[in-house]
XYZ file of C-alpha atoms in Angstrom:
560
model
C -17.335 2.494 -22.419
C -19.144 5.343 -20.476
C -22.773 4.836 -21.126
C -23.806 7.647 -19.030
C -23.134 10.724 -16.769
C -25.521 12.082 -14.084
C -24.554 15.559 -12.918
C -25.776 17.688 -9.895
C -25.201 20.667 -8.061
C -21.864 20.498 -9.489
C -19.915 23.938 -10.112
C -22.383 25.598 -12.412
C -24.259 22.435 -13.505
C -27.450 21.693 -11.427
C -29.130 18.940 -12.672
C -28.380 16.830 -15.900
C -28.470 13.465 -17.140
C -27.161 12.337 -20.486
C -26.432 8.595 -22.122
C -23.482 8.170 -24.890
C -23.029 6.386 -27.559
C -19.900 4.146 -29.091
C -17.489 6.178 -31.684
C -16.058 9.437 -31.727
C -17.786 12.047 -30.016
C -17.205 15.765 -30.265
C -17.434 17.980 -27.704
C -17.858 21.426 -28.043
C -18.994 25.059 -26.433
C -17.927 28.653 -26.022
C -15.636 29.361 -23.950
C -16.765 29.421 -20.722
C -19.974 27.681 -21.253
C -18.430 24.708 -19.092
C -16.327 22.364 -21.295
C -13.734 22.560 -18.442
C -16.374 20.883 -15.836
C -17.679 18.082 -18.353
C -13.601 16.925 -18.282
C -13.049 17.532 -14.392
C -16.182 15.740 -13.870
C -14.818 12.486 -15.877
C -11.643 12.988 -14.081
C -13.160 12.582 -10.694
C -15.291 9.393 -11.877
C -11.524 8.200 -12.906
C -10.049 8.480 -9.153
C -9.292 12.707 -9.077
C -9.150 14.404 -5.770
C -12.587 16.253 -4.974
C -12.732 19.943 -4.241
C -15.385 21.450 -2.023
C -15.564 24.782 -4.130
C -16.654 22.669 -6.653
C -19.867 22.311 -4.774
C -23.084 24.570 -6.654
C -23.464 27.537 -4.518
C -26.371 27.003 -1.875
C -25.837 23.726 -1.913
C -24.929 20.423 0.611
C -23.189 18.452 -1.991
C -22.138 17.604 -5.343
C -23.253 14.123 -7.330
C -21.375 13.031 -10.068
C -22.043 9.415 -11.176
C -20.900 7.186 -14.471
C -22.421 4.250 -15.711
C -19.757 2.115 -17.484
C -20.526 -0.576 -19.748
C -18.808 -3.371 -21.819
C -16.354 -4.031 -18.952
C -13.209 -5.212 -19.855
C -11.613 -8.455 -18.310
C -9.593 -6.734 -16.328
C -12.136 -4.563 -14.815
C -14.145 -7.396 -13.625
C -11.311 -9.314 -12.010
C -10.551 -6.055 -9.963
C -14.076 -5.882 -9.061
C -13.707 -9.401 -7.742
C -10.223 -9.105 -6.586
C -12.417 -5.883 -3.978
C -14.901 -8.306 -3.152
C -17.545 -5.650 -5.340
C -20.485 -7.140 -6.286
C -20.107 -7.555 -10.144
C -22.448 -6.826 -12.361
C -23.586 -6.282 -16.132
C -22.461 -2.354 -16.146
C -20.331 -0.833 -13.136
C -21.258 2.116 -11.498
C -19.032 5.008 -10.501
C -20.505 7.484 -7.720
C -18.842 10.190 -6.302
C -20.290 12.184 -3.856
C -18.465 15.657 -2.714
C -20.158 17.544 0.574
C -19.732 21.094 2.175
C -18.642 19.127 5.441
C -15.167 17.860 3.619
C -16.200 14.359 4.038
C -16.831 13.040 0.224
C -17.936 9.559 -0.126
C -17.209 7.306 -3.154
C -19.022 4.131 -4.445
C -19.237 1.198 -6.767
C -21.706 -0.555 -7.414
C -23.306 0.943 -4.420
C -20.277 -0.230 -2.174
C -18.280 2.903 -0.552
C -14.727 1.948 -1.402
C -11.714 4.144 -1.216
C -9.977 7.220 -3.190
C -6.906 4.773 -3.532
C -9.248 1.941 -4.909
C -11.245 4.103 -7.530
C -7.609 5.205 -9.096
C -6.778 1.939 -10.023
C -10.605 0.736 -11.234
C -10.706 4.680 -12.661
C -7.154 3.637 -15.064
C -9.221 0.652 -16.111
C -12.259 2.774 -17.108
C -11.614 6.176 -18.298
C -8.063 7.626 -20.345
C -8.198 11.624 -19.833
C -5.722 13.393 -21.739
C -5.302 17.192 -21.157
C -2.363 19.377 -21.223
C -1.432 18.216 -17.785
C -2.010 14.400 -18.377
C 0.508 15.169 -21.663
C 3.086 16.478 -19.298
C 3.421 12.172 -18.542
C 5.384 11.704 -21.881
C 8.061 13.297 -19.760
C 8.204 10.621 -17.047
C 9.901 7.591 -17.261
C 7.764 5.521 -15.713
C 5.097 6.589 -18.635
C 7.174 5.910 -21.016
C 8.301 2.198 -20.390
C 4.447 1.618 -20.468
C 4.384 2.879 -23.698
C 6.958 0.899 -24.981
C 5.527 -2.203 -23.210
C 2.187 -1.915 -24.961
C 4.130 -2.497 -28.309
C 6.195 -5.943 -26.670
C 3.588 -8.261 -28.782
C 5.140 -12.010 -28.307
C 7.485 -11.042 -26.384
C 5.032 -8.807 -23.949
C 5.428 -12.198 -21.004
C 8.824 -11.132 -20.691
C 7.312 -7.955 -18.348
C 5.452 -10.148 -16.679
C 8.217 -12.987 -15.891
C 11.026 -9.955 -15.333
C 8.515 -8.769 -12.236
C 7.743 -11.674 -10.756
C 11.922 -12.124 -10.714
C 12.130 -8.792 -9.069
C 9.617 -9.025 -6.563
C 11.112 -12.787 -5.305
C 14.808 -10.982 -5.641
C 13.713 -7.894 -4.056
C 11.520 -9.392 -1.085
C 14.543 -11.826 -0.614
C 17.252 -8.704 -0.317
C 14.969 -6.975 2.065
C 15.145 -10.515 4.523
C 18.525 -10.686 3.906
C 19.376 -7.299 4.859
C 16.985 -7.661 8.496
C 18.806 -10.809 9.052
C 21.959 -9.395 8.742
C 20.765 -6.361 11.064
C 19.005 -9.394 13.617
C 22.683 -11.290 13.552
C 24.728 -8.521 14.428
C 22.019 -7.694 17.171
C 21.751 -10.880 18.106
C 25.955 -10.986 18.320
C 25.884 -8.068 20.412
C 23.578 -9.389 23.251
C 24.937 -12.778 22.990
C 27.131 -12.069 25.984
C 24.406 -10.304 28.208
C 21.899 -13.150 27.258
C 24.153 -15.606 27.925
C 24.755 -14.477 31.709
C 21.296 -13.683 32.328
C 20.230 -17.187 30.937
C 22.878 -18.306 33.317
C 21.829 -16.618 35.817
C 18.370 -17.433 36.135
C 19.027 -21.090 35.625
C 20.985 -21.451 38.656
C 18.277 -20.750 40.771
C 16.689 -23.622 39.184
C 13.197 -22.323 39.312
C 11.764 -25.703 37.588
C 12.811 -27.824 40.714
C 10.924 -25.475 43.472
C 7.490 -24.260 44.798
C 8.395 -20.786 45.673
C 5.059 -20.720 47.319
C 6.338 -23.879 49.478
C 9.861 -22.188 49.975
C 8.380 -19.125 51.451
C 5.719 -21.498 53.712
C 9.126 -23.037 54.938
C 10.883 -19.825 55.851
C 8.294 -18.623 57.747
C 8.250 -21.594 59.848
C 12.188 -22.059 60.368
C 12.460 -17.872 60.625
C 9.932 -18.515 63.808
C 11.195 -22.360 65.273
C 10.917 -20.722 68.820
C 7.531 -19.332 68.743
C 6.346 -22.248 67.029
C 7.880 -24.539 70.196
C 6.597 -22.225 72.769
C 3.508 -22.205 71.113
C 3.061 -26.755 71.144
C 4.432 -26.941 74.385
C 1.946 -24.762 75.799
C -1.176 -26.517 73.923
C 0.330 -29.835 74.971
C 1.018 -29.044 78.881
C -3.014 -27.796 78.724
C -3.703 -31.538 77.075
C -1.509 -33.315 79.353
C -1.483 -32.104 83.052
C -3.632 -33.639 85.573
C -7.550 -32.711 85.676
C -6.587 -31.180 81.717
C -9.856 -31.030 79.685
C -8.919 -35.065 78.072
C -9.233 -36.024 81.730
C -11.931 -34.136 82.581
C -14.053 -35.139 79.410
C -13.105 -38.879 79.835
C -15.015 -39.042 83.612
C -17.621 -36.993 82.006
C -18.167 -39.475 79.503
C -18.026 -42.599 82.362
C -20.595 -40.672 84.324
C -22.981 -39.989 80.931
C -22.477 -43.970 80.217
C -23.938 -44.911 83.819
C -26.586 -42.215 83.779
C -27.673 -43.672 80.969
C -28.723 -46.510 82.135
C -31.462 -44.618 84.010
C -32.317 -42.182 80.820
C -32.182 -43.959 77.580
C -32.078 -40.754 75.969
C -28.436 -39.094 77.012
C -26.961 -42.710 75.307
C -26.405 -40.312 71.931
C -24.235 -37.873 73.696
C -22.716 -40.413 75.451
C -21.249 -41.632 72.038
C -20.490 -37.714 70.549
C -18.496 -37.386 74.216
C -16.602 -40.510 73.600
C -15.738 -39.384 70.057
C -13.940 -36.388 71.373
C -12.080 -38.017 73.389
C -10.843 -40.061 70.919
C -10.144 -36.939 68.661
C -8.525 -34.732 71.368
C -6.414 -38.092 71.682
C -5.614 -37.803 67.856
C -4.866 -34.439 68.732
C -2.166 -34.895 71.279
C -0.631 -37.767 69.062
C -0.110 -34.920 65.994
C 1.042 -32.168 68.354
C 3.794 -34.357 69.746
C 4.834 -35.464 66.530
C 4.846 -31.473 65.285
C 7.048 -30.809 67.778
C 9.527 -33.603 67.326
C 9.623 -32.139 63.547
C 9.820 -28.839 64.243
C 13.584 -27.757 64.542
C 15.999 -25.091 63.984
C 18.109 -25.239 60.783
C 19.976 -22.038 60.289
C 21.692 -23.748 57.033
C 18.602 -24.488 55.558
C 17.022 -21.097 55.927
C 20.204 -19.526 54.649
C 19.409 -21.666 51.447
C 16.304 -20.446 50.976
C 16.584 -17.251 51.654
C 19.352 -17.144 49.066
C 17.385 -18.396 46.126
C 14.183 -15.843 47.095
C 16.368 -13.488 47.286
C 17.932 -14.293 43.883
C 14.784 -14.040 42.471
C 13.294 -11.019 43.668
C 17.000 -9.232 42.718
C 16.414 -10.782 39.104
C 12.741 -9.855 39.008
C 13.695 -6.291 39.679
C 16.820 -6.125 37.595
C 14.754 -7.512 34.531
C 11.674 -5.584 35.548
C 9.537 -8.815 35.649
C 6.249 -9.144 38.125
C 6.326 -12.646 38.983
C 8.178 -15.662 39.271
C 6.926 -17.041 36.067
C 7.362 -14.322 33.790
C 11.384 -14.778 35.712
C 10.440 -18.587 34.062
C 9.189 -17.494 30.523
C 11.977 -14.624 30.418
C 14.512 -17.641 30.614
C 12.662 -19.522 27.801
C 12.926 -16.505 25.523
C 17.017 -16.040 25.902
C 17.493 -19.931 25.523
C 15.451 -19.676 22.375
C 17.541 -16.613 21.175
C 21.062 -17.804 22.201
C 19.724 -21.405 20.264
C 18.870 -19.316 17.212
C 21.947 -16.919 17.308
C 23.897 -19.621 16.558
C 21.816 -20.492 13.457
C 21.897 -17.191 12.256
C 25.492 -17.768 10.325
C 23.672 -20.901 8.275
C 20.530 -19.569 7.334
C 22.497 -16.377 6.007
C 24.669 -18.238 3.895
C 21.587 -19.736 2.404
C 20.053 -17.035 2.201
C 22.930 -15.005 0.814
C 23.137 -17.668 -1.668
C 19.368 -17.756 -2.858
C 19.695 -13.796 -3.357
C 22.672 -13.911 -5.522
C 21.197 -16.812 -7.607
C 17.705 -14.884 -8.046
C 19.989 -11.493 -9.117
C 21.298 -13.722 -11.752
C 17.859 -14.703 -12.961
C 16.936 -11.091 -13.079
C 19.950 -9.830 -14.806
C 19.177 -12.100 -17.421
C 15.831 -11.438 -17.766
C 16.310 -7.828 -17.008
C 18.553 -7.997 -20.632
C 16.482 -10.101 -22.022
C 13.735 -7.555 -21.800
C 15.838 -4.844 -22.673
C 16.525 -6.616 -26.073
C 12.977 -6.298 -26.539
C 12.216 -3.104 -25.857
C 14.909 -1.936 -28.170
C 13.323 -3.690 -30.821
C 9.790 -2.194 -29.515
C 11.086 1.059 -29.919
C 12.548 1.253 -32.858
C 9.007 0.119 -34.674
C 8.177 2.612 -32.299
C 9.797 5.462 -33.491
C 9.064 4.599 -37.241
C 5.363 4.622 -36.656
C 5.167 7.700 -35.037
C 7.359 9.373 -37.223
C 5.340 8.807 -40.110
C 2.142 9.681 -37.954
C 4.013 13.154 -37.247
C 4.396 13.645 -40.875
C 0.645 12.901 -41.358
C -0.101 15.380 -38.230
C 1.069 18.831 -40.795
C 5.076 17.800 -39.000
C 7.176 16.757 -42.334
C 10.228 16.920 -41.179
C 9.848 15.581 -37.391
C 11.699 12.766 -36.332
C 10.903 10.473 -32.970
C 13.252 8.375 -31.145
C 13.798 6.112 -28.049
C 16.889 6.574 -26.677
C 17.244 3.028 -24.279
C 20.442 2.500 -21.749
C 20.709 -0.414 -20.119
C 21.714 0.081 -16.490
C 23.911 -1.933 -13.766
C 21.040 -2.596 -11.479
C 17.256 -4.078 -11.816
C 14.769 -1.638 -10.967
C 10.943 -2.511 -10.731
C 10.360 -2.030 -14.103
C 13.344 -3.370 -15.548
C 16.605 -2.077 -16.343
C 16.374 0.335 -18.713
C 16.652 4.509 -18.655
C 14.532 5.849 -21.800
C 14.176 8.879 -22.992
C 11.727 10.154 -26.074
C 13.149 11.928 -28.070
C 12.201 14.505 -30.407
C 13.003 16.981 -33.527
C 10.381 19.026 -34.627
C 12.016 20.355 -38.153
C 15.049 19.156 -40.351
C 17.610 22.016 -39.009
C 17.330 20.680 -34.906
C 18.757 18.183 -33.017
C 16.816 15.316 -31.313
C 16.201 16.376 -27.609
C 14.580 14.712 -25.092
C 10.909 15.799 -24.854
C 11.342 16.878 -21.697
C 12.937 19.732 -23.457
C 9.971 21.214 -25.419
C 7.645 23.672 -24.602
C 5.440 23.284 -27.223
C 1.615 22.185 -26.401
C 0.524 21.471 -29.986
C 4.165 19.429 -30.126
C 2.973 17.350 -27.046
C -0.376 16.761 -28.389
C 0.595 15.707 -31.403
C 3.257 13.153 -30.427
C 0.681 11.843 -27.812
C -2.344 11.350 -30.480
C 0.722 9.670 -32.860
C 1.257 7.231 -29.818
C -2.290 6.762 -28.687
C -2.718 6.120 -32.537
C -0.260 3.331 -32.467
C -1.840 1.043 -29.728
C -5.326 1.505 -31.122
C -3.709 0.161 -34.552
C -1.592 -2.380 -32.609
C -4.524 -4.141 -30.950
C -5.999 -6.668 -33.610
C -9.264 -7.284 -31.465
C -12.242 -5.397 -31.914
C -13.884 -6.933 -28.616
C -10.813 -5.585 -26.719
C -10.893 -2.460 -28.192
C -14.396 -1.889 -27.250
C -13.927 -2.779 -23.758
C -10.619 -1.053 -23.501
C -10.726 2.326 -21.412
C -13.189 5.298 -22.878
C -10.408 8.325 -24.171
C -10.965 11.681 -23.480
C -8.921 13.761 -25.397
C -8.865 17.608 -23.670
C -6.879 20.213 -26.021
C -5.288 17.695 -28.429
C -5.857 20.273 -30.923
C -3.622 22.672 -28.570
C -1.927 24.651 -31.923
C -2.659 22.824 -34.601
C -5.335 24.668 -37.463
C -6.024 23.837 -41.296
C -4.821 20.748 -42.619
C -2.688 19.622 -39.435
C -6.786 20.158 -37.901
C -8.105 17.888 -40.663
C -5.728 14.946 -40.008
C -5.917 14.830 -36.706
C -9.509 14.464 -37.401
C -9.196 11.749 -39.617
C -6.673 9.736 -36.847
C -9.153 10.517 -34.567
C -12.480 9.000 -36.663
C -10.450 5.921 -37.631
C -9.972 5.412 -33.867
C -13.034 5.726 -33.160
C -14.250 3.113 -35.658
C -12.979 0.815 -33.119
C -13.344 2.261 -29.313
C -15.323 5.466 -27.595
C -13.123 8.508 -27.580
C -14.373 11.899 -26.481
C -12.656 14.999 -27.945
C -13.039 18.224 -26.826
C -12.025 20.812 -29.583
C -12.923 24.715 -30.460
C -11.422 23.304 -34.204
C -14.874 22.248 -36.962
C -12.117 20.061 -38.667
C -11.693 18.090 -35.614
C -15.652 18.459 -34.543
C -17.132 17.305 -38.153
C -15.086 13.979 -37.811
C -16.810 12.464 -34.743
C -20.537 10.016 -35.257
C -21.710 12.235 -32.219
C -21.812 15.649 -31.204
C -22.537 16.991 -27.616
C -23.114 20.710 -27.176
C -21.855 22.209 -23.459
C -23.731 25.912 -23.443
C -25.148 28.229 -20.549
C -28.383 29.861 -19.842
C -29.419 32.191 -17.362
C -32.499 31.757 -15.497
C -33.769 33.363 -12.271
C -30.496 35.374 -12.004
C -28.647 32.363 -12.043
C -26.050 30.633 -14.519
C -26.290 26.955 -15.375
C -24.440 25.016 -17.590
C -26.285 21.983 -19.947
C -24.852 19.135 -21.968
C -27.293 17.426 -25.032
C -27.020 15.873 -27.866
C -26.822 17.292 -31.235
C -29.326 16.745 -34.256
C -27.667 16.611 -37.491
C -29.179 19.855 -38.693
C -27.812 20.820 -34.880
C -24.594 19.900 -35.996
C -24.406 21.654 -38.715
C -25.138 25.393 -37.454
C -22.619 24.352 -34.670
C -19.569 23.945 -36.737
C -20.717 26.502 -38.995
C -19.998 28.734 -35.502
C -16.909 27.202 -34.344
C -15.594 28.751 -38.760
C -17.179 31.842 -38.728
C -18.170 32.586 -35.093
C -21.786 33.965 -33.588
C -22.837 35.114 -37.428
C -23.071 32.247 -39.195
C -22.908 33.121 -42.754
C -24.138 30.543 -45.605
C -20.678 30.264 -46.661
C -19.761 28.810 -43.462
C -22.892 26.568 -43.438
C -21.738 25.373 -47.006
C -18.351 24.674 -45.874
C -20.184 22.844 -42.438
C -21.754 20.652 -44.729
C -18.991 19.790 -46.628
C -17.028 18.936 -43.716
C -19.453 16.307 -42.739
C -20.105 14.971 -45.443
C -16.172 14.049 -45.786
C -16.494 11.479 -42.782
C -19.932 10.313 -43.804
């Protein structure tokens, strides 16, 4: 239930702050005095898009925030579902600014527009003229019927769950399809470019070593020239080996005289030795070191296989050439899979369509059944609602496919006197018509649901216009249906009609005042004796004669 409502700087509200009780409560005002923004404000606590203009003149932004209490199940498992911190009481804050940036919380949690519409369906039911305008839809109406399943009510549940497996299976199967066909179309170009690149056999080879050995067989003869000349300085008489070696004999005898040179005497025999070493590995170089034309024609054949593949596949590198190959193997390996896993697939579809045909009938069966208690109920309601002769109807067709919500196309129906056809309701114009059938129906679910503790934690109703033309006794029983609903769950009704008024346990009072040369608009709550000179106005207007206080009182007294 809404347990309370803090307003500011909202259209022509500035500042209020007002807590609610359980039960039925009126809501009433002159016209104009701001009955309009009480509702709007609800509907934005209950997910509605936010309007700058909405914003008090002067101002930087617009509060509205609701304090809901008595949450329902379902509430707090969304709450936890959004990771929200959950609480005794939720609370709702929206928060509109001149800068086009609102901000919405829970709890004190920002959360999204998308998010407070589906925590807003759980907390707050506004009816108006426009919300009545979803009897018309489809979609609205298989809810309806739904609420009135009873025992049978799992079959929604089970028929989804079917649906959703059968429908995220058809969606794979379809992309597989699209993936085999794609996949059968570059088979052919895969296959040769897998071929391709595996010749050169990229696994067996350093290209970094292939390169290194190019370069050496590309330049044999400079290499050659190059040893022979470093040997013929190592090797001809009086070269530096010789001439180091008598240096070294001459150090060794000197020595003998000066202790001190026997150190370099041993670093001068030690390169010797390695110029030696030297001479050894330069002889053996160029024994190695030979032309092979047939060689380098080898290897320049695979480089030059793989830079014309890196280019034509618009790879960087040699191993991006390497994972490119490992990609096609994998896809030609799958392609040839794809033909099994659609026939499973394929098969696993057509089974789960089964399942959800039957249910999908099953449910339909149902829903018939649900309808036509249905359409008794509410017909009798209409009777009670100052509509003898209307008649309701659910017109149900079962269709060839499953759909999300099943496989039915309803239509309400409706006849408003004895002398006229039943038409669809999308085919009426009348308001008071369209209120009445949607009291009758909001009427049936409060009388459907047995427990009082889900009633009272069921969604607060706000019912704007449902007295759209209706007056006298048609006035009085909607009054009544409207008090015995609220016996059970909070319902706000806002009504011009003292029939309609005199049956709530609460009355609030939306009026204006001037002050300062501006217009505000205030919300309280009535006193009895309050009450009484207020629906003595909404009879008799601004002069309230005692007649129409007489007739105020009786009123009251009727629900009392």
């Amino acid at each position: 239930m809404l347990h309370s409502l803090y307003i500011r700087d909202y259209i022509l509200i500035k500042e209020l702050t007002c807590t609610f009780p359980t039960g039925l409560i009126a809501v009433t005002g002159e016209t104009g005095a701001g009955k309009s923004i009480f509702v709007s404000a609800l509907q934005l606590l209950a997910g509605g898009r936010a309007d700058m203009s909405t914003i008090r003149q002067s101002c930087a932004k617009a509060v509205i925030e609701g304090e809901f209490t008595q949450l329902s199940p379902q509430v707090i498992e969304w709450m936890q579902a959004q990771e929200l911190e959950v609480e005794e009481s939720c609370l709702v804050r929206r928060e509109i600014r001149q800068t086009g940036r609102s901000r919405i919380f829970v709890n004190d949690t920002p959360v999204t527009l998308a998010q407070l519409e589906e925590l807003g369906a759980l907390l707050l039911d506004v009816h108006s003229q426009h919300r009545n305008l979803l009897l018309r839809e489809g979609a609205y109406q298989i809810v309806l019927i739904d609420s009135q399943l009873g025992a049978e009510a799992d079959l929604v549940e089970a028929y989804h769950r079917s649906y959703q497996r059968y429908h995220d299976n058809a969606i794979r199967l379809k992309k597989l399809r699209t993936e085999a066909q794609q996949a059968e179309a570059e088979y052919e170009i895969n296959s040769r470019a897998y071929e391709e690149i595996s010749a050169l056999k990229l696994e067996q080879y350093s290209l970094t070593d292939l390169t290194d050995e190019a370069e050496r067989l590309t330049h044999t003869q400079e290499i050659q020239e190059g040893l022979q000349s470093i040997l013929a300085l190592l090797n001809r008489p009086h070269s530096i080996v010789d001439q180091l070696t008598t240096a070294q004999e001459q150090m060794e005898q000197t020595a003998t005289y000066l202790p001190e040179l026997s150190n370099y005497t041993e670093r001068m025999r030690s390169l010797v030795i390695e110029l030696d070493d030297i001479e050894s590995d330069l002889s053996r170089l160029q024994g190695e070191v030979a032309y092979n034309p047939s060689r380098l024609e080898e290897i320049n054949t695979i480089l030059g296989g793989v830079n014309a593949l890196l280019k034509k596949h618009n790879l960087l590198s040699p191993e991006e050439l390497i994972e490119y190959s490992q990609e096609l193997g994998a896809k030609l390996a799958h392609t040839a899979q794809y033909e099994q896993e659609l026939a499973e697939l394929r098969t696993e579809v057509l089974q789960q369509r089964t399942e959800v045909l039957t249910l999908g009938k099953q449910l339909h069966e149902a829903r018939a059944k649900a309808a036509k208690a249905i359409a008794r109920s509410v017909t009798e309601t209409l009777c009670q609602l100052e509509m003898p002769h209307a008649r309701f109807d659910i017109a149900l067709q079962l269709l060839d496919k499953p759909t999300e919500r099943g496989m039915d196309q309803v239509d309400f129906l409706l006849s408003a006197n004895s002398d006229q056809p039943l038409r669809p309701v999308t085919d009426i114009a009348s308001g008071g018509e369209i209120a009445r059938l949607m009291l009758a129906l909001k009427a049936l679910r409060s009388q459907a649901t047995t427990s009082s503790a889900e009633l009272a934690s069921s969604p607060a109703i706000v019912f704007d216009e449902i007295d759209t033309g209706t007056s006298g006794i048609a006035a009085s029983r909607i009054g009544d249906m409207l008090h015995t609903m609220g016996e059970r769950q909070q319902i706000f009704v806002i009504t011009h009609l003292p029939q309609i008024a005199s049956a709530a346990t609460q009355h609030i009072l939306i009026y204006k005042e001037e002050t300062n040369g501006e217009t505000h608009s205030h919300l309280r709550l009535l006193t009895p004796e309050e009450r009484i000179s207020e629906i003595a106005r909404l009879q008799s207007g601004d002069q309230i004669t005692p007649e129409a206080i007489a007739a105020a009182h009786t009123l009251l007294t009727a629900h009392d």
